[in-house]
Short mmCIF file of C-alpha atoms and ligand atoms in Angstrom, two decimals:
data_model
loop_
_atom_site.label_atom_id
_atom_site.label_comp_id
_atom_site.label_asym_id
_atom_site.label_seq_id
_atom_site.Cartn_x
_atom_site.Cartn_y
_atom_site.Cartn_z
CA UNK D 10 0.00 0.00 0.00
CA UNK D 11 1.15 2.96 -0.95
CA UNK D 12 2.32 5.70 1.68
CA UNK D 13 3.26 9.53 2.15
CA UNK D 14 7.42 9.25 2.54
CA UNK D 15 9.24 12.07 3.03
CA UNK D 16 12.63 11.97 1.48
CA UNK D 17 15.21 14.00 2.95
CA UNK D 18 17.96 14.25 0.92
CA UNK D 19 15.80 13.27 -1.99
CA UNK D 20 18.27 15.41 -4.84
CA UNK D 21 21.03 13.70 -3.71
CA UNK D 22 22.89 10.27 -5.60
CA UNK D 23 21.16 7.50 -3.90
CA UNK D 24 17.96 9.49 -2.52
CA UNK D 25 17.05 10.62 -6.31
CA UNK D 26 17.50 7.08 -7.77
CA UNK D 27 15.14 6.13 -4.82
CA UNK D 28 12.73 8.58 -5.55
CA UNK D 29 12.06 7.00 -9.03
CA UNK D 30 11.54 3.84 -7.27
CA UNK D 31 9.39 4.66 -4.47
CA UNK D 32 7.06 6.43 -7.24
CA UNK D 33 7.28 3.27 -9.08
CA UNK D 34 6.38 1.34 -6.07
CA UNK D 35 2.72 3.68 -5.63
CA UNK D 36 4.24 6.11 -2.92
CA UNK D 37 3.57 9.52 -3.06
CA UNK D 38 6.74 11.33 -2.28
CA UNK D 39 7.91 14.53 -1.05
CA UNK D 40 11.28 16.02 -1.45
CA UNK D 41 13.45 18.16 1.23
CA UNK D 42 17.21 18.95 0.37
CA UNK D 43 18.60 22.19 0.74
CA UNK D 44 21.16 21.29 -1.78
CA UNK D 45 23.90 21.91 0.16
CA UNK D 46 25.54 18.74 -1.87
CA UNK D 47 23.03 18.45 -5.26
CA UNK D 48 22.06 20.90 -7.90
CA UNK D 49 18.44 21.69 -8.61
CA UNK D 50 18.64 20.79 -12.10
CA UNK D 51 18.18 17.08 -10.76
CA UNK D 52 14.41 17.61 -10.13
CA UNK D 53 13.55 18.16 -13.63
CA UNK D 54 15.55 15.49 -14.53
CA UNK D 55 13.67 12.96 -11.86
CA UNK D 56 10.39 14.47 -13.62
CA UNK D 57 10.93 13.64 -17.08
CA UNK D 58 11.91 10.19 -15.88
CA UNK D 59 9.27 9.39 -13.93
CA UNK D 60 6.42 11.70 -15.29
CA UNK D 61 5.31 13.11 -12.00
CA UNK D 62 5.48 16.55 -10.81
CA UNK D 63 7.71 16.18 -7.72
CA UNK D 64 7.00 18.53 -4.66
CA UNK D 65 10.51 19.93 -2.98
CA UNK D 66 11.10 21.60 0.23
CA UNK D 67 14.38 23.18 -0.27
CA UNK D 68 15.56 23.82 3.38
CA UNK D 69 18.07 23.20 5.82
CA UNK D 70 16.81 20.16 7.50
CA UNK D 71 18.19 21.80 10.82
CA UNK D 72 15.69 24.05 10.80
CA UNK D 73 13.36 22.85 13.35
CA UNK D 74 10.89 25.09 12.60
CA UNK D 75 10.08 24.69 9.44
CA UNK D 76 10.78 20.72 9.72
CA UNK D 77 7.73 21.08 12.43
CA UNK D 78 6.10 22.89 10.39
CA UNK D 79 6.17 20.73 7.27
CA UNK D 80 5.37 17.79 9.63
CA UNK D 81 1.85 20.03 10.34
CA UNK D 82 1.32 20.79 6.73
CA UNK D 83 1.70 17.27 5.14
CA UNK D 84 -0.01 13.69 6.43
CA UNK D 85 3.76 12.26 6.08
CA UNK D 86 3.48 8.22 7.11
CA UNK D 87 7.12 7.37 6.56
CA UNK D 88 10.27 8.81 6.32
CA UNK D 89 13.98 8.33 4.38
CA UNK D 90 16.73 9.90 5.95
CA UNK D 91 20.05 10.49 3.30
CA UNK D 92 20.47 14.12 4.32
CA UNK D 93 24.03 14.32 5.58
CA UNK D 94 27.88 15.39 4.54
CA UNK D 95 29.61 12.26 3.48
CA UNK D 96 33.04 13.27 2.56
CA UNK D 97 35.49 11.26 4.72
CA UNK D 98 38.51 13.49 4.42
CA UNK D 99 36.52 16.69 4.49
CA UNK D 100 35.09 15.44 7.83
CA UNK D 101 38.59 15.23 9.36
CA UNK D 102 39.22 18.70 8.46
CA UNK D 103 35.70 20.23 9.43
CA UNK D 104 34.71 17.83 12.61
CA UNK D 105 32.31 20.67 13.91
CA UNK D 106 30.56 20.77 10.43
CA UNK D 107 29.85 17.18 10.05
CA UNK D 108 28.42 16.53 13.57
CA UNK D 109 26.63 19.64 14.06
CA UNK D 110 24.75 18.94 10.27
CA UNK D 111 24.44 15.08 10.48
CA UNK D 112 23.36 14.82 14.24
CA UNK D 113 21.29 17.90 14.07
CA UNK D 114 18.96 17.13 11.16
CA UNK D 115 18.49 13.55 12.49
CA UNK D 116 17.24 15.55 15.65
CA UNK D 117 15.31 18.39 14.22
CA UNK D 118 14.04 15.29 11.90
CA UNK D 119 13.61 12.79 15.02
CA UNK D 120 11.44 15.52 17.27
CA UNK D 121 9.34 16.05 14.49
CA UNK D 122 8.59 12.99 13.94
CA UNK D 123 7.52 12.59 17.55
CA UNK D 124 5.73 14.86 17.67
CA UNK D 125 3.69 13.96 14.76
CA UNK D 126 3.29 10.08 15.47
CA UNK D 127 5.13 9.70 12.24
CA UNK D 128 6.67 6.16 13.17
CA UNK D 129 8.17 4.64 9.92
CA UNK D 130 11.86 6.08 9.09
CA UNK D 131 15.05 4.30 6.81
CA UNK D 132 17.94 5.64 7.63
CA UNK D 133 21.27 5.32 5.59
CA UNK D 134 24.09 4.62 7.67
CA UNK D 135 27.06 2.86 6.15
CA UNK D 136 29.65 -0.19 5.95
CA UNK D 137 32.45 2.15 7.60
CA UNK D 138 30.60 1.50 11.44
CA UNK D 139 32.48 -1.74 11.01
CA UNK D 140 35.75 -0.11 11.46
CA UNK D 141 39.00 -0.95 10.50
CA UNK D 142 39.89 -4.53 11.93
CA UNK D 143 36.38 -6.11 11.01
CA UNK D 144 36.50 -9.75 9.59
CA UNK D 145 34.64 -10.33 6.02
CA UNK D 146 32.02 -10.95 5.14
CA UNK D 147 30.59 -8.20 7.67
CA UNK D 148 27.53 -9.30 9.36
CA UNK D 149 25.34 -7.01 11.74
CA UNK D 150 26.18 -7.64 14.64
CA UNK D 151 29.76 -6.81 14.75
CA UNK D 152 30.52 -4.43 17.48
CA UNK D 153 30.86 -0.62 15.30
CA UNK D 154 32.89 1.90 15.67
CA UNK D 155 34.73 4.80 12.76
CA UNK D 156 38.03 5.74 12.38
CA UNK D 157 37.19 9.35 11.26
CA UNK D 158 34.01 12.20 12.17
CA UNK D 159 32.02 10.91 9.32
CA UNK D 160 32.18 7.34 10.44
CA UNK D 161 31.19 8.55 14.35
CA UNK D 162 28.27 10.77 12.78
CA UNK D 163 27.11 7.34 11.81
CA UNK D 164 27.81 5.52 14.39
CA UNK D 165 26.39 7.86 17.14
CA UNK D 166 22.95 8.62 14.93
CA UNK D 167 22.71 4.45 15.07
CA UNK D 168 23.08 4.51 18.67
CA UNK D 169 20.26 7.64 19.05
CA UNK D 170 18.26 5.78 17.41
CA UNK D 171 17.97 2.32 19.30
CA UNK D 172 17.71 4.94 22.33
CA UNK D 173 14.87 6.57 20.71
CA UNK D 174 13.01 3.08 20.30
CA UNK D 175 13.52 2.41 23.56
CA UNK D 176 11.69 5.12 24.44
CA UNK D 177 9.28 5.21 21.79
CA UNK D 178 8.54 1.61 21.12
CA UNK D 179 6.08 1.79 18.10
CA UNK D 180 8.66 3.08 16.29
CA UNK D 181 9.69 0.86 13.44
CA UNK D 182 13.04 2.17 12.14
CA UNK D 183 15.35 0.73 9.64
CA UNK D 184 19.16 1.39 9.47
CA UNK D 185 20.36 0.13 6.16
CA UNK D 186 24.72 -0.02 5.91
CA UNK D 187 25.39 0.61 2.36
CA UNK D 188 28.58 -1.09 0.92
CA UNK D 189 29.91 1.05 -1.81
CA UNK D 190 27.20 2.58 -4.23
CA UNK D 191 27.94 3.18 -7.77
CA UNK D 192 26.20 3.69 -10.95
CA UNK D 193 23.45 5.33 -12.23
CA UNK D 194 19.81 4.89 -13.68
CA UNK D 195 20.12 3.47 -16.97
CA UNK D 196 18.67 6.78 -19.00
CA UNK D 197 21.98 8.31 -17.84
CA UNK D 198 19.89 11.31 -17.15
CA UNK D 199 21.15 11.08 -13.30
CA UNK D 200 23.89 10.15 -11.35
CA UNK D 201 26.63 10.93 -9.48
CA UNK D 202 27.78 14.81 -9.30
CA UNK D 203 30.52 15.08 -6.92
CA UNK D 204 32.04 18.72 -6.53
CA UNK D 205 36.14 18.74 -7.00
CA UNK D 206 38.21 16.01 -7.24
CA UNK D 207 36.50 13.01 -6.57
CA UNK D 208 37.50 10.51 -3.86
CA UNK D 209 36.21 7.64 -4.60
CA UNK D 210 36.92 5.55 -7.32
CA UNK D 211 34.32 5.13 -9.74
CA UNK D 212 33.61 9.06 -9.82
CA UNK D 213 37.53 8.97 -10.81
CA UNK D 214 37.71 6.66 -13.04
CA UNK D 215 35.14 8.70 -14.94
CA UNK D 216 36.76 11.84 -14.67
CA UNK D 217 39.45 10.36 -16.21
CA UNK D 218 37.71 8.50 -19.19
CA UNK D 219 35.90 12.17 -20.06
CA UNK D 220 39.54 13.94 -19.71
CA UNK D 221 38.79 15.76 -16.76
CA UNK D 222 41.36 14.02 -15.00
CA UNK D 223 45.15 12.44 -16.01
CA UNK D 224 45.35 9.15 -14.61
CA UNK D 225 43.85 7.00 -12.18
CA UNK D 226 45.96 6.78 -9.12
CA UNK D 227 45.85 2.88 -7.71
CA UNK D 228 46.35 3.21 -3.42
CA UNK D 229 48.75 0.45 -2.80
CA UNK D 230 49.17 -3.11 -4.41
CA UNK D 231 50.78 -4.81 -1.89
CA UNK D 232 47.26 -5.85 0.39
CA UNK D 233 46.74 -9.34 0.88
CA UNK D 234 44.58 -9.91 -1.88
CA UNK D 235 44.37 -11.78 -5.02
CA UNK D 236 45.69 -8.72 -7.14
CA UNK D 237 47.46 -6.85 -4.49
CA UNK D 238 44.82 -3.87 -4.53
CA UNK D 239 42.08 -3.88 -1.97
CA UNK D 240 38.61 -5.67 -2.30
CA UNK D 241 35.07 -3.04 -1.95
CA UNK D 242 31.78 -4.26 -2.33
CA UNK D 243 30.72 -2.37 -5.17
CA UNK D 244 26.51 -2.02 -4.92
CA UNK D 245 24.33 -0.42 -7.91
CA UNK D 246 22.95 2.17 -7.22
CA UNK D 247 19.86 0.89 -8.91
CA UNK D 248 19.85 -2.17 -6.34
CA UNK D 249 20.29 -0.12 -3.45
CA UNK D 250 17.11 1.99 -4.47
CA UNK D 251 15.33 -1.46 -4.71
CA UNK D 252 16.79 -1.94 -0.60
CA UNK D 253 15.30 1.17 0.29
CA UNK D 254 11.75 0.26 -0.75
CA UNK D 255 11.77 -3.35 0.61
CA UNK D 256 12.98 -2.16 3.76
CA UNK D 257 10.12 0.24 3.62
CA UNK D 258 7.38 -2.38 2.96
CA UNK D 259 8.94 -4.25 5.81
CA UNK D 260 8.50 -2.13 8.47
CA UNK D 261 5.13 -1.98 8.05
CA UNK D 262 4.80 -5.75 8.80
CA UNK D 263 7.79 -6.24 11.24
CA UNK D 264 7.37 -5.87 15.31
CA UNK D 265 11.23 -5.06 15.87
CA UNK D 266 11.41 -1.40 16.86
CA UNK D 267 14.53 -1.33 15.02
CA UNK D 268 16.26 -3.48 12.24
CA UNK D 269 19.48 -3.44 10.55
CA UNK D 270 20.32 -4.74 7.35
CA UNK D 271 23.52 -4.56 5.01
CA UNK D 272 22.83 -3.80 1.47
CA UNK D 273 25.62 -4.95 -0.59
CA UNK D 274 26.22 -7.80 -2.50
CA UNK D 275 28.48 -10.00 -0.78
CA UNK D 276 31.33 -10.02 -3.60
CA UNK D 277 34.77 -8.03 -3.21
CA UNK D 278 36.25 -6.64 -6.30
CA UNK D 279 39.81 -5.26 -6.41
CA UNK D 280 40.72 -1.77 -7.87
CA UNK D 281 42.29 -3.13 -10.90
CA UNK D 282 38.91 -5.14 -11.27
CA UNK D 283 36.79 -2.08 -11.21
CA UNK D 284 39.63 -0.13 -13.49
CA UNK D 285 39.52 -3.02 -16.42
CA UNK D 286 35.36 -3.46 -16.16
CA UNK D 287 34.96 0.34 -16.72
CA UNK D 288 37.84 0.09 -19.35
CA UNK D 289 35.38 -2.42 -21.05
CA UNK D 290 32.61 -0.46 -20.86
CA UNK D 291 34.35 2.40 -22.24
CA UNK D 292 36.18 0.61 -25.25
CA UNK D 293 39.48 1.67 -24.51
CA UNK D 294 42.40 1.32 -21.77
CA UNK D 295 42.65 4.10 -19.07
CA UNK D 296 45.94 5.61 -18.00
CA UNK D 297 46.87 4.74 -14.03
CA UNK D 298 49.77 4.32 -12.15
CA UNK D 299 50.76 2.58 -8.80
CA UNK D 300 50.92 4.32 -5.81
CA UNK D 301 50.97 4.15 -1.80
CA UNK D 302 47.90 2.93 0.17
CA UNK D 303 45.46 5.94 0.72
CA UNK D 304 45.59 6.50 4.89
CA UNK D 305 43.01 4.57 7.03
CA UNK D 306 42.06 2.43 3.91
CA UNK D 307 40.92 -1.44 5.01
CA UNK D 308 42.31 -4.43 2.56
CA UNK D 309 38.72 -5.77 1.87
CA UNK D 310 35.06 -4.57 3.10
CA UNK D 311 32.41 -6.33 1.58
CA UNK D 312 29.34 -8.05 3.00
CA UNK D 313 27.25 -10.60 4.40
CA UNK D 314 23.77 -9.65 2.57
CA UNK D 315 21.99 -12.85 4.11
CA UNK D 316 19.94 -11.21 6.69
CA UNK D 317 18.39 -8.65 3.94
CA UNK D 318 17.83 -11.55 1.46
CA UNK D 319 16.02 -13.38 4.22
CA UNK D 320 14.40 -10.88 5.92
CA UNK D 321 13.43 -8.47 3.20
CA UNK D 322 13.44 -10.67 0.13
CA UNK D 323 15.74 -8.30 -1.77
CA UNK D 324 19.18 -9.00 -3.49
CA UNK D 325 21.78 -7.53 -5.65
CA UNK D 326 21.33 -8.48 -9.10
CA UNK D 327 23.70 -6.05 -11.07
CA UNK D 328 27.29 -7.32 -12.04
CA UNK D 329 30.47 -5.17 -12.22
CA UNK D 330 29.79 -4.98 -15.64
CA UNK D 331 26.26 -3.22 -15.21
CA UNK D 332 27.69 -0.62 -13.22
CA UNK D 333 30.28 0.39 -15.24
CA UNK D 334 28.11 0.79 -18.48
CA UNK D 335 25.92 2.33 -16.52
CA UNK D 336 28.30 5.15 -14.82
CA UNK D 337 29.87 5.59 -18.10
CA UNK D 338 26.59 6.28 -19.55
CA UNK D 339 25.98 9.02 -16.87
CA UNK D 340 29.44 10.54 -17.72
CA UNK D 341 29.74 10.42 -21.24
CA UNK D 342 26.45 12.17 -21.34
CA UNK D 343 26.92 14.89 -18.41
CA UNK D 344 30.73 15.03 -18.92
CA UNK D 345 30.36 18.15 -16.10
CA UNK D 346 27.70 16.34 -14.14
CA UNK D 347 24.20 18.60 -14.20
CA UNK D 348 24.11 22.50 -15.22
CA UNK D 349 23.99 24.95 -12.49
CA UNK D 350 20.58 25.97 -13.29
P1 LIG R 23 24.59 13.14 -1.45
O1 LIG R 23 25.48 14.17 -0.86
O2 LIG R 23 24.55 13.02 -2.93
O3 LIG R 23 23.10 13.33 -0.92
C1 LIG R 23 22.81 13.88 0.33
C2 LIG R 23 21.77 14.98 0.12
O4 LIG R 23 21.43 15.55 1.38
C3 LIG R 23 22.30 16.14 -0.76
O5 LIG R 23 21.38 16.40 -1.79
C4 LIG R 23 22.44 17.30 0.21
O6 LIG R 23 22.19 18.55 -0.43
C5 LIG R 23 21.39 16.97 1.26
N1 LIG R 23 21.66 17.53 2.59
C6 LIG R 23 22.79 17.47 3.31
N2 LIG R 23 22.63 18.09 4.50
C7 LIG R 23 21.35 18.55 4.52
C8 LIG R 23 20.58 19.28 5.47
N3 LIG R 23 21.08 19.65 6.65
N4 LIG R 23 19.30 19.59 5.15
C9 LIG R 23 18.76 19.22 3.97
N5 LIG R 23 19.44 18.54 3.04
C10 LIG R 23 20.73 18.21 3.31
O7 LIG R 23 25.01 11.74 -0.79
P2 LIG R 23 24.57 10.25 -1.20
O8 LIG R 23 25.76 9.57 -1.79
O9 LIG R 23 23.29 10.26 -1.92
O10 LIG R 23 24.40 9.64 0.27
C11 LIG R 23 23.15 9.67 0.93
C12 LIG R 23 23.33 9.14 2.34
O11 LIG R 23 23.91 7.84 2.29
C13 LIG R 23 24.26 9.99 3.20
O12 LIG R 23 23.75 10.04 4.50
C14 LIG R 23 25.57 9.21 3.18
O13 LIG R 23 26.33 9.44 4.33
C15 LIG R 23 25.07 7.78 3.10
N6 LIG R 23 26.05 6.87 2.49
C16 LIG R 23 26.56 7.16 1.27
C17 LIG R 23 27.53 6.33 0.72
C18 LIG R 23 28.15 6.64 -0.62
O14 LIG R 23 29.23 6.13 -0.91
N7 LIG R 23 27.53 7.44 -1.48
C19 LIG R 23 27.96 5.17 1.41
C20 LIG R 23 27.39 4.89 2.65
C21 LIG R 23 26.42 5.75 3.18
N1 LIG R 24 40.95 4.11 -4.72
C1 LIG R 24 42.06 4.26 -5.52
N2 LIG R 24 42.22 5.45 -6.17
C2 LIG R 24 41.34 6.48 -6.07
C3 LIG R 24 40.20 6.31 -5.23
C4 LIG R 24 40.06 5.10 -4.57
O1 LIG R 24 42.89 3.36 -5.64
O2 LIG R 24 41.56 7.54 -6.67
C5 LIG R 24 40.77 2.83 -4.01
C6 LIG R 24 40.74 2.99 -2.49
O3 LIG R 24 42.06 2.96 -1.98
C7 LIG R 24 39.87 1.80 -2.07
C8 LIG R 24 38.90 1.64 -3.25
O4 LIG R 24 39.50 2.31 -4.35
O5 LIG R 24 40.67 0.67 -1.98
C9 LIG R 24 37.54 2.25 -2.97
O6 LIG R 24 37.73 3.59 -2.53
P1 LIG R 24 36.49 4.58 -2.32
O7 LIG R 24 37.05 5.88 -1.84
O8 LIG R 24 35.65 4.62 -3.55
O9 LIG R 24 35.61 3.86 -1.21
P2 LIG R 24 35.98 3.48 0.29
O10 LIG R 24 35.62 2.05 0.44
O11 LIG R 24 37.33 3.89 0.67
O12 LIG R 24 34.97 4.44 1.08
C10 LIG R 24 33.58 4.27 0.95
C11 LIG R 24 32.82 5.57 1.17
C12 LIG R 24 33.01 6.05 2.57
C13 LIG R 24 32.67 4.98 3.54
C14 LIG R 24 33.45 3.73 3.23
C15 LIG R 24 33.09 2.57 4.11
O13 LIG R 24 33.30 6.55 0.29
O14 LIG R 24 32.13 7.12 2.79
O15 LIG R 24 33.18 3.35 1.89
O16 LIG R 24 31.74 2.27 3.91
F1 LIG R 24 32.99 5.41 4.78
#
């Protein structure tokens, strides 16, 4: 059944690919991103997709007042949570930036919602609560912890909210740890936009198929790992999307106050394996070059999806391969992500 959800963060990379899908699914959705980290332009873009005129709220999530007072406005039955700073590097420079935005909008978001008896939320939290000495695959209940701000935002907003369902135990609240999301939706009318130099890899990678950037720096070869380079669990973004809406559906049958659930696909690829599937989908080699391991980077994260295949019937079903063609569709066609207006 189809219900009000509230998307905060809805412009962003994963929350606009979700959008598409929770339309698809018979939700009626409603946007609020200040676009602190999105453009604009992606609305029009998520309109002509989906055919839907899309209502936004373009505000600071922080803002408790109007949060409140969006909460009075609209009958809102469920809510997704992506709005947050996710730069890991960034967040060791800026520590004051990245708790005060992540923990306050979960609060201004959280009150609201308490207020309101709104008592469905998904939050996106992320494989990096497993820390750096974690075995593989990752299941749930390892203990968490973060080796940077970003990582603690997560891990602390976990914690407040399994206090919060203490508290409040109708509450039926999701926290979904994403492996590593790539991709894009296959009319390569959205995907990711990151501002400056990427850091991750597949935004790189790009950037250097479209000429934007040189030559793909490797970090380190000399992990223990098939290849030498270190082992992600590369999710589409497509298939994450898919989590987000199966998680939704259920919490409206489950009585846990709160659930967690990995989405990624249980399979670890290296760096070089990424590099020579996007050189595949591109038709062409790609320049790169060896260097040292990248500070605080793990030999191999990927998980143990079993709980979220048995619990919410969903699974990755994209290869490698999918994501590639998919990101260099996205690229090729927005070789400076979206327009500024
Ligand atoms: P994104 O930056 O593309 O999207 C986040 C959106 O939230 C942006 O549109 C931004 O403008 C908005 N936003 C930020 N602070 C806000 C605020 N205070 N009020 C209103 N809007 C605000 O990031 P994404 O890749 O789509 O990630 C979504 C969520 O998933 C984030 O919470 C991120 O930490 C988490 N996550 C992402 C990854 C990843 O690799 N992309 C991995 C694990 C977890
Ligand atoms: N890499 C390179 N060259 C680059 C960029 C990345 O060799 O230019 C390598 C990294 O060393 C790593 C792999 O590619 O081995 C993936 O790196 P990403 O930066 O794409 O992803 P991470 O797994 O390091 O980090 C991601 C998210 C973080 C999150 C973390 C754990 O970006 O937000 O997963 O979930 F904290």
């Amino acid at each position: 059944m189809g219900m009000r959800v509230l998307v905060c963060g809805g412009a962003g990379y994963i929350g606009s690919h979700t959008v598409i899908q929770l339309l698809a699914a018979g939700h009626d959705v409603l946007i609020l991103d200040n676009f602190a980290n999105s453009k604009p332009a992606v609305i029009k873009r998520l309109e002509s997709i989906t055919g839907e005129h899309l209502r936004v709220h373009a505000f600071d999530l922080r803002d408790a007042e109007r949060t409140e007072r969006l909460f009075d406005h609209e009958q809102i039955e469920a809510v997704i949570h992506f709005a947050g700073h996710k730069a890991v590097g960034e967040s060791v420079e800026k520590p004051l930036e990245y708790y005060q935005n992540n923990l306050g909008s979960t609060f201004s978001l959280l009150r609201a919602m308490e207020r309101h008896g709104v008592t469905k939320l998904v939050f996106s939290s992320s494989a990096t609560v497993y820390g750096e000495n974690a075995p593989v695959p990752m299941t749930e209940d390892l203990p968490t912890s973060a080796t940077n701000p970003y990582g603690w935002t997560k891990v602390m907003i976990e914690q407040v909210l399994r206090d919060v369902a203490v508290a409040q135990p109708d509450q039926r609240i999701a926290i979904l740890r994403y492996f590593n999301p790539v991709g894009a939706h296959r009319s390569g009318t959205i995907g990711e936009d990151p501002s400056g130099i990427p850091n991750n890899l597949l935004p790189y990678i790009c950037q250097v198929a479209v000429g934007r950037l040189q030559k793909l720096r490797v970090f380190g070869d000399d992990y223990d790992t098939p290849d030498g380079t270190a082992l992600r669990d590369y999710i589409h973004v497509e298939d994450l999307a898919a989590g987000h809406v199966a998680a939704l559906a259920r919490l409206t049958a489950t009585e846990r106050a709160v659930s967690t659930w990995n989405l990624g696909t249980g399979n670890g690829s290296s760096v070089l394996e990424m590099l020579h599937a996007f050189e595949r989908a591109v038709g062409r080699t790609l320049p790169y070059e060896i260097v040292g391991r990248r500070a605080g980077d793990i030999a191999a994260s990927f998980a143990d999806p079993g709980r979220a295949r048995a619990e919410l019937g969903w699974k990755a079903t994209h290869t490698i391969d999918d994501m590639c063609v998919d990101s260099w569709r996205w690229q090729s066609q927005n070789p400076n992500g979206y327009p500024d207006a």
